[in-house]
Short mmCIF file of C-alpha atoms in Angstrom, two decimals:
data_model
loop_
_atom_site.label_atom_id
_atom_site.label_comp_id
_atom_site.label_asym_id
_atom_site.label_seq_id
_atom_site.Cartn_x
_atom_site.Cartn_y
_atom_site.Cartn_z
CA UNK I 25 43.67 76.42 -12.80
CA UNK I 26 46.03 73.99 -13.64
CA UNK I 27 47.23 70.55 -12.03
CA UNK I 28 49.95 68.09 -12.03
CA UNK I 29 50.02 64.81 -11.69
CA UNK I 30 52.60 62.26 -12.09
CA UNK I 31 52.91 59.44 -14.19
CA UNK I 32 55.47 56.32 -14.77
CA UNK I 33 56.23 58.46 -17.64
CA UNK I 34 56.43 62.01 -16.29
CA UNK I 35 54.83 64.48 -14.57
CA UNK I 36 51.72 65.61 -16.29
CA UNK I 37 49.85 69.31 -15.86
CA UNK I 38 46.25 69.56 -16.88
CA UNK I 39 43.36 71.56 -16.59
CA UNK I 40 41.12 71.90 -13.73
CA UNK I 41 37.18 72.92 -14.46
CA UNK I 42 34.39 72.82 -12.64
CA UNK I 43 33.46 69.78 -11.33
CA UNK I 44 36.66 67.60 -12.83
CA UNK I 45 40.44 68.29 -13.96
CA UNK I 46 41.28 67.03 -17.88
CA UNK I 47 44.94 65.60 -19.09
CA UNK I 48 45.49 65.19 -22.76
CA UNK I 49 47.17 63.60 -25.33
CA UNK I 50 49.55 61.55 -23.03
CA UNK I 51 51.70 59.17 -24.87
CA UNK I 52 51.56 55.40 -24.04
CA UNK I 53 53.03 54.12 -26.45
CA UNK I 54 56.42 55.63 -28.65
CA UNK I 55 55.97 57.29 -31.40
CA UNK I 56 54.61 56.35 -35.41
CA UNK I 57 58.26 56.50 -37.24
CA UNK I 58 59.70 54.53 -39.65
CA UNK I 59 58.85 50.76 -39.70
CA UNK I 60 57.26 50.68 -36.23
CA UNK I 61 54.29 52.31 -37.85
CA UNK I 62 53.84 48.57 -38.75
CA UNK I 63 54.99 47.01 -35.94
CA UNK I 64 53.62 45.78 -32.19
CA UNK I 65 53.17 48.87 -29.66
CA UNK I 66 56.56 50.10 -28.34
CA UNK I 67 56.74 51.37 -25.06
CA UNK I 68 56.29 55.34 -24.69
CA UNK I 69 59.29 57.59 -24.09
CA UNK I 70 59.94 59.29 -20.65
CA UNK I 71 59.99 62.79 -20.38
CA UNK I 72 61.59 65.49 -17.84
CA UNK I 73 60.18 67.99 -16.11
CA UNK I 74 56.26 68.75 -16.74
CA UNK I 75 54.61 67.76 -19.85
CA UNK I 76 51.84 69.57 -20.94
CA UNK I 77 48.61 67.86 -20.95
CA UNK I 78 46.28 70.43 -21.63
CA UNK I 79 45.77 69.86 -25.32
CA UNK I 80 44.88 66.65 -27.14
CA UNK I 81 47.42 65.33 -29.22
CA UNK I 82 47.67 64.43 -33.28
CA UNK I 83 45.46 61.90 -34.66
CA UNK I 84 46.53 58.73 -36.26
CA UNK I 85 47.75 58.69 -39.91
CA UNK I 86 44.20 58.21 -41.59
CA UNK I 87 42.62 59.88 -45.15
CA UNK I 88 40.62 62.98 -42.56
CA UNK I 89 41.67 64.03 -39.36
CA UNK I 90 45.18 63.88 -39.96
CA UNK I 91 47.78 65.35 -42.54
CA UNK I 92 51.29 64.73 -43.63
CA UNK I 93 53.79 66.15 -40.97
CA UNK I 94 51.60 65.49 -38.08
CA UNK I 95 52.83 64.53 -34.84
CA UNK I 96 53.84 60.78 -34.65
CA UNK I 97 53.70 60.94 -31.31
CA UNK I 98 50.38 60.01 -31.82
CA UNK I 99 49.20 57.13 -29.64
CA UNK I 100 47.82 58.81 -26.62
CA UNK I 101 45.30 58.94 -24.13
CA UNK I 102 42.91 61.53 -22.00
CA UNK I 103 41.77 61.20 -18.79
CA UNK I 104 38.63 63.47 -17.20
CA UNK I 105 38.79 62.67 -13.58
CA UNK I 106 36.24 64.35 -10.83
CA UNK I 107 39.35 64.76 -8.16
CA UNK I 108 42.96 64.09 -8.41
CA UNK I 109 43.02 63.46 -5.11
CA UNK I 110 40.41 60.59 -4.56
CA UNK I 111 41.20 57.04 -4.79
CA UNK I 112 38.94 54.00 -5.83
CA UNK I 113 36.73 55.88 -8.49
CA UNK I 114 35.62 53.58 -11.25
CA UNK I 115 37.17 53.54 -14.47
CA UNK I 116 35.75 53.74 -18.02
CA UNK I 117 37.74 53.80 -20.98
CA UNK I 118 36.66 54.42 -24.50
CA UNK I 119 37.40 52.90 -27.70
CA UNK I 120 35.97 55.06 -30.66
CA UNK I 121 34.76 53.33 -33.89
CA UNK I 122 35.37 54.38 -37.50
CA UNK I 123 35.49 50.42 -39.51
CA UNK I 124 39.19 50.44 -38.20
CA UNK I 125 39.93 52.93 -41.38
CA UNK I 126 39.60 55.94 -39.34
CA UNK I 127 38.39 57.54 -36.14
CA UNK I 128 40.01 59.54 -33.09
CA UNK I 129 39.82 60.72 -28.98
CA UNK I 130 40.90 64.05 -29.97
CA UNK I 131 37.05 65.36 -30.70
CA UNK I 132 34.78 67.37 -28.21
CA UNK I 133 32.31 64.22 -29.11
CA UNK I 134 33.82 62.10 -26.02
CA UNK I 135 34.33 64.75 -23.47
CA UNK I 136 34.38 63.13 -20.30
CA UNK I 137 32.86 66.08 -17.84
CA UNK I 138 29.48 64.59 -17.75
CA UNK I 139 30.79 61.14 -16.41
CA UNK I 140 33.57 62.86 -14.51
CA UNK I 141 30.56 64.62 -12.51
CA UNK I 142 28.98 61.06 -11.90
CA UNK I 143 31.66 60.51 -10.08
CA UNK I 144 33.32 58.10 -13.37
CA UNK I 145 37.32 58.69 -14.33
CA UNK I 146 37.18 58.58 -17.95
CA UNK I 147 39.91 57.79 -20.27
CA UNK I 148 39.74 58.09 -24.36
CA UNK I 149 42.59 56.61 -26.50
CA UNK I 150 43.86 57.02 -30.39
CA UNK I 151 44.67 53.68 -31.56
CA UNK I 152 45.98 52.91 -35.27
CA UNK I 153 43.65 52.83 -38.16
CA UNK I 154 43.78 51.71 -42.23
CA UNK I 155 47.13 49.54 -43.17
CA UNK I 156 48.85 50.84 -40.18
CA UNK I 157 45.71 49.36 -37.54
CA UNK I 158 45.31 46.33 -39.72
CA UNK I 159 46.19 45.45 -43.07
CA UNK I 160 48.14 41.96 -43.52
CA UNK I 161 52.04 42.52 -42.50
CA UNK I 162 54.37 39.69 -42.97
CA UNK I 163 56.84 39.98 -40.06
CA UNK I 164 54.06 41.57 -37.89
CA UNK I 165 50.91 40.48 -35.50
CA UNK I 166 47.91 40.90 -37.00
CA UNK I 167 45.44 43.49 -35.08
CA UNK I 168 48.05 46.03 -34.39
CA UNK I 169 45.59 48.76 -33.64
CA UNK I 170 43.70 46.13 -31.04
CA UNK I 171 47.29 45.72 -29.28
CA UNK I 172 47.39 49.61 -29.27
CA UNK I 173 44.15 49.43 -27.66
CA UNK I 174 45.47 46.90 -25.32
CA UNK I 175 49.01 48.80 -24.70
CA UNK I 176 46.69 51.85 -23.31
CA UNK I 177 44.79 49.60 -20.59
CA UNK I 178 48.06 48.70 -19.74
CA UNK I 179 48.86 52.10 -19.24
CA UNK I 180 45.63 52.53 -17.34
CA UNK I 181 46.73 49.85 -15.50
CA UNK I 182 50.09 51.55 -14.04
CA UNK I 183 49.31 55.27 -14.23
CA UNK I 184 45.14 55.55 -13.29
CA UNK I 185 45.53 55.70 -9.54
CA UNK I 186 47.55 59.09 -9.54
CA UNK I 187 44.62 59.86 -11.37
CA UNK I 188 42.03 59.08 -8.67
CA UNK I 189 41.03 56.12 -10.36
CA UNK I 190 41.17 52.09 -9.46
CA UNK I 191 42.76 50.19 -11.31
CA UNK I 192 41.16 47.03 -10.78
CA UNK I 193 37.85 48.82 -11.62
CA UNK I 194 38.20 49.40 -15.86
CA UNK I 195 35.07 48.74 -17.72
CA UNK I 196 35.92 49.40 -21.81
CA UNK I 197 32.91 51.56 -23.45
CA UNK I 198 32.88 51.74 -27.56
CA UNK I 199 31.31 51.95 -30.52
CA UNK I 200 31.20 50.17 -33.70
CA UNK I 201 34.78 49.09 -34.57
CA UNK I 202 35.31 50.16 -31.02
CA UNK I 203 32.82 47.64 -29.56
CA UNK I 204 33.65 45.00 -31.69
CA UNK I 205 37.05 45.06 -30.59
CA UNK I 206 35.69 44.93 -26.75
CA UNK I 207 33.18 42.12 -27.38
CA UNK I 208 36.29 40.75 -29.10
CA UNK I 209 38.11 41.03 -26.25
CA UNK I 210 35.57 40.29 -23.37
CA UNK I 211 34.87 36.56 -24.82
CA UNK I 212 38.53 35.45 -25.70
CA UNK I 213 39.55 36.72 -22.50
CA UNK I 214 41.65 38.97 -23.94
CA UNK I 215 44.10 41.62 -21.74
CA UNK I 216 43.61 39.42 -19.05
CA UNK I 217 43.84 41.58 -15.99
CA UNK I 218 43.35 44.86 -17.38
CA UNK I 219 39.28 45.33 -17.43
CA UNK I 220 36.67 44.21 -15.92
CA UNK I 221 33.24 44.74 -17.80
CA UNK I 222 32.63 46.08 -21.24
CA UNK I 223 30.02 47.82 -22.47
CA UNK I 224 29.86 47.32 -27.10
CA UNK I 225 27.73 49.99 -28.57
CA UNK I 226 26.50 48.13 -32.22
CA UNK I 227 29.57 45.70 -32.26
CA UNK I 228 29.88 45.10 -35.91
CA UNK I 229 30.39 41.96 -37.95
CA UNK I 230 33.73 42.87 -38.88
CA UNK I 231 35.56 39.60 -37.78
CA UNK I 232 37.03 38.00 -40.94
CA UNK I 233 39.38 34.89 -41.03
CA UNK I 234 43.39 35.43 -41.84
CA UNK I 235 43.43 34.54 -44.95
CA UNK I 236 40.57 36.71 -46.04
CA UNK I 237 42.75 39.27 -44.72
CA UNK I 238 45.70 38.43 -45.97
CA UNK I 239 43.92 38.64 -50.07
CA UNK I 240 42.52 42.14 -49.23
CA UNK I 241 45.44 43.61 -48.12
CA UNK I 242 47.57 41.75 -51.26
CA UNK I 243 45.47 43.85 -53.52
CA UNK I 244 46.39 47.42 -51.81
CA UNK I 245 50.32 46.26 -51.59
CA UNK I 246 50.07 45.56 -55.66
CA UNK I 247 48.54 49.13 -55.94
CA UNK I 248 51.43 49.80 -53.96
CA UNK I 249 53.46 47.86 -55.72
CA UNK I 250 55.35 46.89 -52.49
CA UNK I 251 56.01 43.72 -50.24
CA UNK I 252 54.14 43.49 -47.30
CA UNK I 253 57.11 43.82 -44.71
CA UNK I 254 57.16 46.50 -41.95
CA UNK I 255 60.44 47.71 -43.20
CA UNK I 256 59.35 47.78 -47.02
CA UNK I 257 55.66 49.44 -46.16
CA UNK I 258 57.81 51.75 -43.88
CA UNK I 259 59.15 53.62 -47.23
CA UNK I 260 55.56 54.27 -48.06
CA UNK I 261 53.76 57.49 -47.12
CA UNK I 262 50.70 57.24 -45.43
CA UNK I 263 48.81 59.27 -47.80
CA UNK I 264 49.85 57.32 -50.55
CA UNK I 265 48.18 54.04 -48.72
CA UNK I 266 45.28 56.10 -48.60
CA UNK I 267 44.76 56.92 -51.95
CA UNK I 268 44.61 52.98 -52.77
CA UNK I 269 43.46 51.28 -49.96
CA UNK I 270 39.48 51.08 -51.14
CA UNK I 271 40.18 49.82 -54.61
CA UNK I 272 39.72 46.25 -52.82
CA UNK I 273 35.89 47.34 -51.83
CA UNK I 274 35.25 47.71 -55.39
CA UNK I 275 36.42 43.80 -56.41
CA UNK I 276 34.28 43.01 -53.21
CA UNK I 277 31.52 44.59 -54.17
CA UNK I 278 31.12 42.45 -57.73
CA UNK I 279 31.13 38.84 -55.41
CA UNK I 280 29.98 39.80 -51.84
CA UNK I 281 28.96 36.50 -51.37
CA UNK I 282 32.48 35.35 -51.53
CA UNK I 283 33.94 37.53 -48.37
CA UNK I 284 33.11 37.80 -44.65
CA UNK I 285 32.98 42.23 -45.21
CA UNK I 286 32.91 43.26 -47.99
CA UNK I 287 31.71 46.72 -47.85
CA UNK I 288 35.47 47.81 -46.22
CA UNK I 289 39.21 47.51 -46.33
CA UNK I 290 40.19 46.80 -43.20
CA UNK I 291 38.60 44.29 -40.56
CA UNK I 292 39.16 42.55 -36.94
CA UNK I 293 41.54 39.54 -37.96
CA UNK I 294 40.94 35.99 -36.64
CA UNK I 295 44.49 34.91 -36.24
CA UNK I 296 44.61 32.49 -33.83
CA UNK I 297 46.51 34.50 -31.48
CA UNK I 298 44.25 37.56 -30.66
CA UNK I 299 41.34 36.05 -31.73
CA UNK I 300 40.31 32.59 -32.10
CA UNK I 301 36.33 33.19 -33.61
CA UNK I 302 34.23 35.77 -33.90
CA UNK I 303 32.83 36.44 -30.40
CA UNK I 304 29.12 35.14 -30.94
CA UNK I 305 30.97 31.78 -31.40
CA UNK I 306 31.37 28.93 -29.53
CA UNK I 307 34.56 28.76 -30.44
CA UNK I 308 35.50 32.41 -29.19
CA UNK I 309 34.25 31.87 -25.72
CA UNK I 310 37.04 30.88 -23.28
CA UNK I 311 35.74 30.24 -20.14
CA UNK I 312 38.61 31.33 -18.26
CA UNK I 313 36.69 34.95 -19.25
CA UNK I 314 33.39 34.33 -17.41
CA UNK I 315 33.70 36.77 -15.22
CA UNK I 316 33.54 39.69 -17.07
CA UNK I 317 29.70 41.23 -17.47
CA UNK I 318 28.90 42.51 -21.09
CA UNK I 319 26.46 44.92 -22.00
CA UNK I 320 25.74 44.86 -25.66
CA UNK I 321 23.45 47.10 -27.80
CA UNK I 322 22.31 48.41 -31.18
CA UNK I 323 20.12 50.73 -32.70
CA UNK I 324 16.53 50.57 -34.08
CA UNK I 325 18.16 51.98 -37.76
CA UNK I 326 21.48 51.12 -38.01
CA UNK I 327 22.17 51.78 -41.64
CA UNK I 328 19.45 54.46 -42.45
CA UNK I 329 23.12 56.65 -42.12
CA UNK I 330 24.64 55.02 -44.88
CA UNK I 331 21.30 54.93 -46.96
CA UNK I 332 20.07 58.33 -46.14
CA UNK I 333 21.54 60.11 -49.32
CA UNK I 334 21.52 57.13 -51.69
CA UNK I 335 19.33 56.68 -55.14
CA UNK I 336 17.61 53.40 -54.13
CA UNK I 337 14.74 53.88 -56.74
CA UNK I 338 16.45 50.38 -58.16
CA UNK I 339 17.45 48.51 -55.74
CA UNK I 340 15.64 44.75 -54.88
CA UNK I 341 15.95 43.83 -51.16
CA UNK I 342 16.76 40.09 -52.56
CA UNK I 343 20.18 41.23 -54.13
CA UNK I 344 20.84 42.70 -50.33
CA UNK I 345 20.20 39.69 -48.74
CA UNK I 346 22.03 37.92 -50.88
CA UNK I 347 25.32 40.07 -50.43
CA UNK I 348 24.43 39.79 -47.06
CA UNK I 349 24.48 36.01 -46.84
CA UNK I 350 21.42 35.16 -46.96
CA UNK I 351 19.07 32.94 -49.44
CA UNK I 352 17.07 35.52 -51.63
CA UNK I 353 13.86 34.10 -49.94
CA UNK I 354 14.72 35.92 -47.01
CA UNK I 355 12.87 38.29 -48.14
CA UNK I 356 9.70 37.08 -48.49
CA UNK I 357 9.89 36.88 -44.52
CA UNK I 358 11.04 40.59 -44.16
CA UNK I 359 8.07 41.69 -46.08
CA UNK I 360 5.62 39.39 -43.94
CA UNK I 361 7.36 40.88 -40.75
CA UNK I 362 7.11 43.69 -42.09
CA UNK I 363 4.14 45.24 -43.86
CA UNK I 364 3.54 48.14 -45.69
CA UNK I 365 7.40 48.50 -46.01
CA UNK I 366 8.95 49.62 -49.63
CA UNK I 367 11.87 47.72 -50.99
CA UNK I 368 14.12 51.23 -49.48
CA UNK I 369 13.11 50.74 -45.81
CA UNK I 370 13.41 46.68 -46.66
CA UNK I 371 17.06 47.11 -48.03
CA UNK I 372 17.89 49.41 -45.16
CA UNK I 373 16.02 46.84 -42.24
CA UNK I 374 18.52 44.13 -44.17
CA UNK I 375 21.55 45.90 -43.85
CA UNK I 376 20.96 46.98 -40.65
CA UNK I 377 20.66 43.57 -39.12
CA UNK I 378 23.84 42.58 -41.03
CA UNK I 379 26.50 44.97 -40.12
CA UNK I 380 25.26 45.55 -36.57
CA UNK I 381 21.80 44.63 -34.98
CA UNK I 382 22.03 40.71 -35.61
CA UNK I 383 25.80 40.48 -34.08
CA UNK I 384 24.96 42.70 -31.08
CA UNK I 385 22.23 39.90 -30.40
CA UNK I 386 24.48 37.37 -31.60
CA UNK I 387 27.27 38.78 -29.05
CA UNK I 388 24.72 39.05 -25.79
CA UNK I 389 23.51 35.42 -26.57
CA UNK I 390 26.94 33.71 -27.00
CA UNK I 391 28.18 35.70 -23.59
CA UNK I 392 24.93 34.70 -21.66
CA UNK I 393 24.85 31.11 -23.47
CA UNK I 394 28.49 30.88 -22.07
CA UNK I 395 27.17 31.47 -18.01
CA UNK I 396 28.35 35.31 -18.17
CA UNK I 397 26.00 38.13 -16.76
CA UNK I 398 24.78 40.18 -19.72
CA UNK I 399 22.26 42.89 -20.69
CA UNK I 400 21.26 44.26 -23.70
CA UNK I 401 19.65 47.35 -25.11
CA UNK I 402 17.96 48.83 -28.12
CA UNK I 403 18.51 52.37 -28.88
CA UNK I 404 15.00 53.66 -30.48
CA UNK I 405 15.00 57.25 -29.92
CA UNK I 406 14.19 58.80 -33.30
CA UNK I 407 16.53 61.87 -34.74
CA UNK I 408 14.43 64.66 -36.28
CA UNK I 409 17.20 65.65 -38.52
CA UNK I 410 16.91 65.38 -42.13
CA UNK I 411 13.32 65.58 -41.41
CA UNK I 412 13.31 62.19 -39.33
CA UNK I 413 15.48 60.35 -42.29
CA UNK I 414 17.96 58.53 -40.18
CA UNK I 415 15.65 57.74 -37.73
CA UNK I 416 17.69 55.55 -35.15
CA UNK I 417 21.12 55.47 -37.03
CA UNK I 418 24.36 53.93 -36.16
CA UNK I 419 25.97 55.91 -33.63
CA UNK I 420 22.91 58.36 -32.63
CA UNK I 421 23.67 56.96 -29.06
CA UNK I 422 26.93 58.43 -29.10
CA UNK I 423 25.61 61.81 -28.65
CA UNK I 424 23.27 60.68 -25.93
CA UNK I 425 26.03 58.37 -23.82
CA UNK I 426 28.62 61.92 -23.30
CA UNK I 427 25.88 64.64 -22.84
CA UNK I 428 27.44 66.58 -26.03
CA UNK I 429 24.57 67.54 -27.93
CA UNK I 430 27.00 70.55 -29.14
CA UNK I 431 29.76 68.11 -30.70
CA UNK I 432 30.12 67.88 -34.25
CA UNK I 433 28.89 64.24 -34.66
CA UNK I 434 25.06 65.33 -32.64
CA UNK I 435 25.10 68.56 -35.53
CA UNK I 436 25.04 65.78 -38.24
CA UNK I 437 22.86 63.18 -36.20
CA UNK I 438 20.65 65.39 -34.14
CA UNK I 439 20.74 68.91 -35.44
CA UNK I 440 21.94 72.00 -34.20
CA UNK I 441 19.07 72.88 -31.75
CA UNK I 442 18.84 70.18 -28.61
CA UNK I 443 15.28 68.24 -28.21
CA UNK I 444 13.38 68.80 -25.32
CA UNK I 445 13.77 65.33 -24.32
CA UNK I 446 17.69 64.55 -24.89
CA UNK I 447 18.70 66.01 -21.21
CA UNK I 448 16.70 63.22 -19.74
CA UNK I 449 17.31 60.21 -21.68
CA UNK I 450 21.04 61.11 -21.90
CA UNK I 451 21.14 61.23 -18.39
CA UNK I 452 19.66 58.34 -18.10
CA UNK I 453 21.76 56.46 -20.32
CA UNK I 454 24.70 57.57 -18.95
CA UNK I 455 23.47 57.03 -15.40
CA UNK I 456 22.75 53.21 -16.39
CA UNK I 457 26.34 52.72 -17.78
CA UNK I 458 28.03 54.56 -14.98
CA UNK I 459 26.17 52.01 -12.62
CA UNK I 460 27.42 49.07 -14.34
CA UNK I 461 30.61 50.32 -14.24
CA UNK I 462 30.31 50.54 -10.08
CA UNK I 463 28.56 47.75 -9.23
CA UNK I 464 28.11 45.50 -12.88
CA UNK I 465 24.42 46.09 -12.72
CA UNK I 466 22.83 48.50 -15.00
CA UNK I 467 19.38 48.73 -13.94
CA UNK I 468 17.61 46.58 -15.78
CA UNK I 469 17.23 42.66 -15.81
CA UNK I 470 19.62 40.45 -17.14
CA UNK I 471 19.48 38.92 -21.03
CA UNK I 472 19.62 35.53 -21.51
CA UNK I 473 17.85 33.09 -24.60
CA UNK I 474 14.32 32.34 -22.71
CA UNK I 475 13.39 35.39 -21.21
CA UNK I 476 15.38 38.00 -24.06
CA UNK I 477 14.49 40.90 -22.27
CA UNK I 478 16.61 44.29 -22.89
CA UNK I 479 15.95 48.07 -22.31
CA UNK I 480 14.40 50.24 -24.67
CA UNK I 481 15.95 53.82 -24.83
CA UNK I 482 13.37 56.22 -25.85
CA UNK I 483 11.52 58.66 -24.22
CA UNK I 484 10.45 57.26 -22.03
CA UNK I 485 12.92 54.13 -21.47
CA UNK I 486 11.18 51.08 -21.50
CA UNK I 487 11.77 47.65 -20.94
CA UNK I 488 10.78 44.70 -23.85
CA UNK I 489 10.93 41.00 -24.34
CA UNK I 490 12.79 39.74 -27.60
CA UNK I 491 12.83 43.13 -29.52
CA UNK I 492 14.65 41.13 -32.16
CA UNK I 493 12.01 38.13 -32.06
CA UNK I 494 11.36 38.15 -36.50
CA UNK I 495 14.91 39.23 -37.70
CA UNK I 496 16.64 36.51 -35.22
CA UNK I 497 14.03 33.82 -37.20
CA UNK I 498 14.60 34.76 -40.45
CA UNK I 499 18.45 34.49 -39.76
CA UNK I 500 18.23 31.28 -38.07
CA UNK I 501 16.23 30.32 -41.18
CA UNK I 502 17.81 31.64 -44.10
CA UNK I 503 21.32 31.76 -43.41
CA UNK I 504 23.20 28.98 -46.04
CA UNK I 505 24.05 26.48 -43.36
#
């Protein structure tokens, strides 16, 4: 059955199922053309009569996903809601990850039923990826695809009451990128008014300063052979960015030591407008923020997906450290913490406290350090695809947080058949976040620096004191001060 609802914009008509009605690809901001692909967020045309909502719209210009000729009326959002008709509801809205080169809401991955039927209104959003998101542009902010991000609570803002839901009740919900931008967000108090809580799903250390930004985007623009102006980058395809926008990764790669992330193209920008620090900083909490409850969380394996199908028959854990910022010694410590480890499950343990498990920690003690109520997790449960290879990778909880065991990302993480066990520890998981959206409290006791204690998804969940204890020492330790 279909329904309508109406928005600053226009009248909308979804989709009603069982249990929630579903409105997609709803423009909030205007569309991708010419130089604005460059440019801040414009607002979104209106529209007469009744748009249809019942399909999602085009991805953002990216290397998959998306192809020449694609809608640029790409910068939309979808809303599950449990009742049109309701009022109050509480508010989630999604920020997907993808290292701000790629990524989208149009993907059975984030279908919002499951929430809807906890009584949740969820929305998902498309912001802009690669040069568009965030390369270095000279008569443009910095962060454009964070301002997207921002332009859709806004929308939220104005349009989720006809949708059942309350405004003044948004809690953002991501993952990698996606979560860094939110615990970006949450400590420099950034949308003011617009959320509430934020929940960062292996926030990533992907904050690099402006000038850093500026050199790795000067090397795709002399592929390019172009200026770095809106209206000069405007004459460039999109594809054609594509094709050149990793050959910085590769100069990277040589002196890792000498750059903030060097393993991609694109990263959060600290330009002193958006962002002041990275947000396990002193410098990036602003205490006019300290409201705002954060919970943060990682998994046990973080990189094991990026590792899983590489030859690492020569690789020495010290050279990862290294590139990782850390004295070679390091290593000595991982091995003590450690035992019985080879130098593959050592190099993979390194990286995975680099690009994700170390800043989630980082992020929940800077928030709690700062007075604001926090909680963190560990995701632990192990996948038995690849024969029990990626153990607890980046973004296994993704699966597990939307009850779609069927999407396309659980068939690579989780296999085609569903455990036994994933019904209840999803359901669990999605219970705890859909409580913390309601009330701020997730059902387990806050983190802070003395007591550290988090929850433990497995099966069953579990509760634990300083999970983190021996990589947090050998950080403090071996980091060049």
């Amino acid at each position: 059955m279909d329904v309508v609802v109406r928005t600053e914009g226009g009248a909308v008509r979804g989709e009603s199922r069982e249990g929630c009605s579903v409105f997609r690809g709803i423009p909030y901001a205007a569309p991708l053309e010419g130089a604005r692909r460059f440019r801040p967020p414009a607002p979104a045309r209106c529209w007469y009569g009744v748009r249809d909502a019942r399909s999602f719209g085009s991805s953002v210009p990216q290397p998959v996903l998306w192809h020449p000729g694609d809608d640029p009326e790409c910068l939309t959002v979808n809303v599950w809601t449990p009742d049109v008709t309701r009022s109050g509801l509480p508010v989630l809205v999604w920020i997907h990850g993808g290292a701000c080169l790629g990524g989208t809401a149009a993907t059975t991955d984030f279908d919002g039923a499951a929430f809807a039927a906890a009584g949740i209104v969820l929305v998902t959003l498309n912001y802009r990826v690669g040069y568009e998101g965030f390369g270095w542009v000279e008569d443009a902010p910095a962060n454009r695809g964070v301002l997207d991000q921002i332009a859709a609570l806004r929308w939220v803002r104005d349009n989720i009451g006809a949708f059942g839901g309350d405004p003044d009740a948004v809690t953002l919900i991501g993952q990698s990128a996606g979560a860094s931008s939110i615990a970006g967000l949450i400590t420099a108090d950034g949308a003011p008014g617009l959320f509430r809580r934020g929940i960062a799903q292996s926030p990533g250390k992907i904050f690099v300063p402006a000038d850093e930004a500026r050199a790795v985007s000067a090397m795709i623009t002399a592929q390019l052979d172009v200026r770095p102006t809106a209206d000069a980058l405007a004459a460039v395809p999109s594809e054609t960015i594509h094709a050149v926008q990793m050959a910085p990764v590769a100069v990277m790669a040589g002196e890792p030591g000498r750059w903030t992330h060097p393993n991609a193209p694109y990263s959060l920008s600290i330009d002193g407008e958006l962002f002041d620090a990275p947000p396990w900083s002193r410098a990036g909490q602003r205490a006019s923020g300290i409201g705002r409850e954060l919970v943060c969380g990682f998994t046990t394996d973080e990189a094991r997906v990026f590792t899983v199908d590489a030859d690492l028959s020569a690789t020495d854990p010290a050279d990862t450290a290294r590139a990782c910022g850390l004295d070679a010694s390091a290593v000595g410590d991982y091995r003590a913490g450690n035992p019985g480890s080879t130098d593959e499950d050592l190099h993979a343990l390194v990286l995975s406290d680099a690009l994700f498990r170390i800043p989630a920690l980082w992020c929940a003690e800077a928030h709690a350090d700062a007075g604001r109520t926090t909680y963190l997790y560990e995701f632990a449960w192990p996948s038995p695809a690849r024969d029990g290879a990626l153990r607890a990778c980046h973004g296994l909880d993704v699966p597990f947080t939307f009850t779609t065991p069927d999407g396309p990302l659980a068939a690579g993480l989780i296999g085609r058949e569903v455990p036994p066990d994933f019904p209840a520890l999803s359901t669990a998981m999605r219970d705890a976040f859909a409580a913390f959206a309601a009330t701020g409290d997730p059902g387990w006791p806050r983190f802070d620096s003395t007591g550290r204690v988090s929850r433990t998804w497995r099966t069953p969940p579990a509760q634990h004191r300083d999970v983190l204890a021996a990589s947090r020492r050998i950080w403090r330790r071996h980091q060049p001060a």
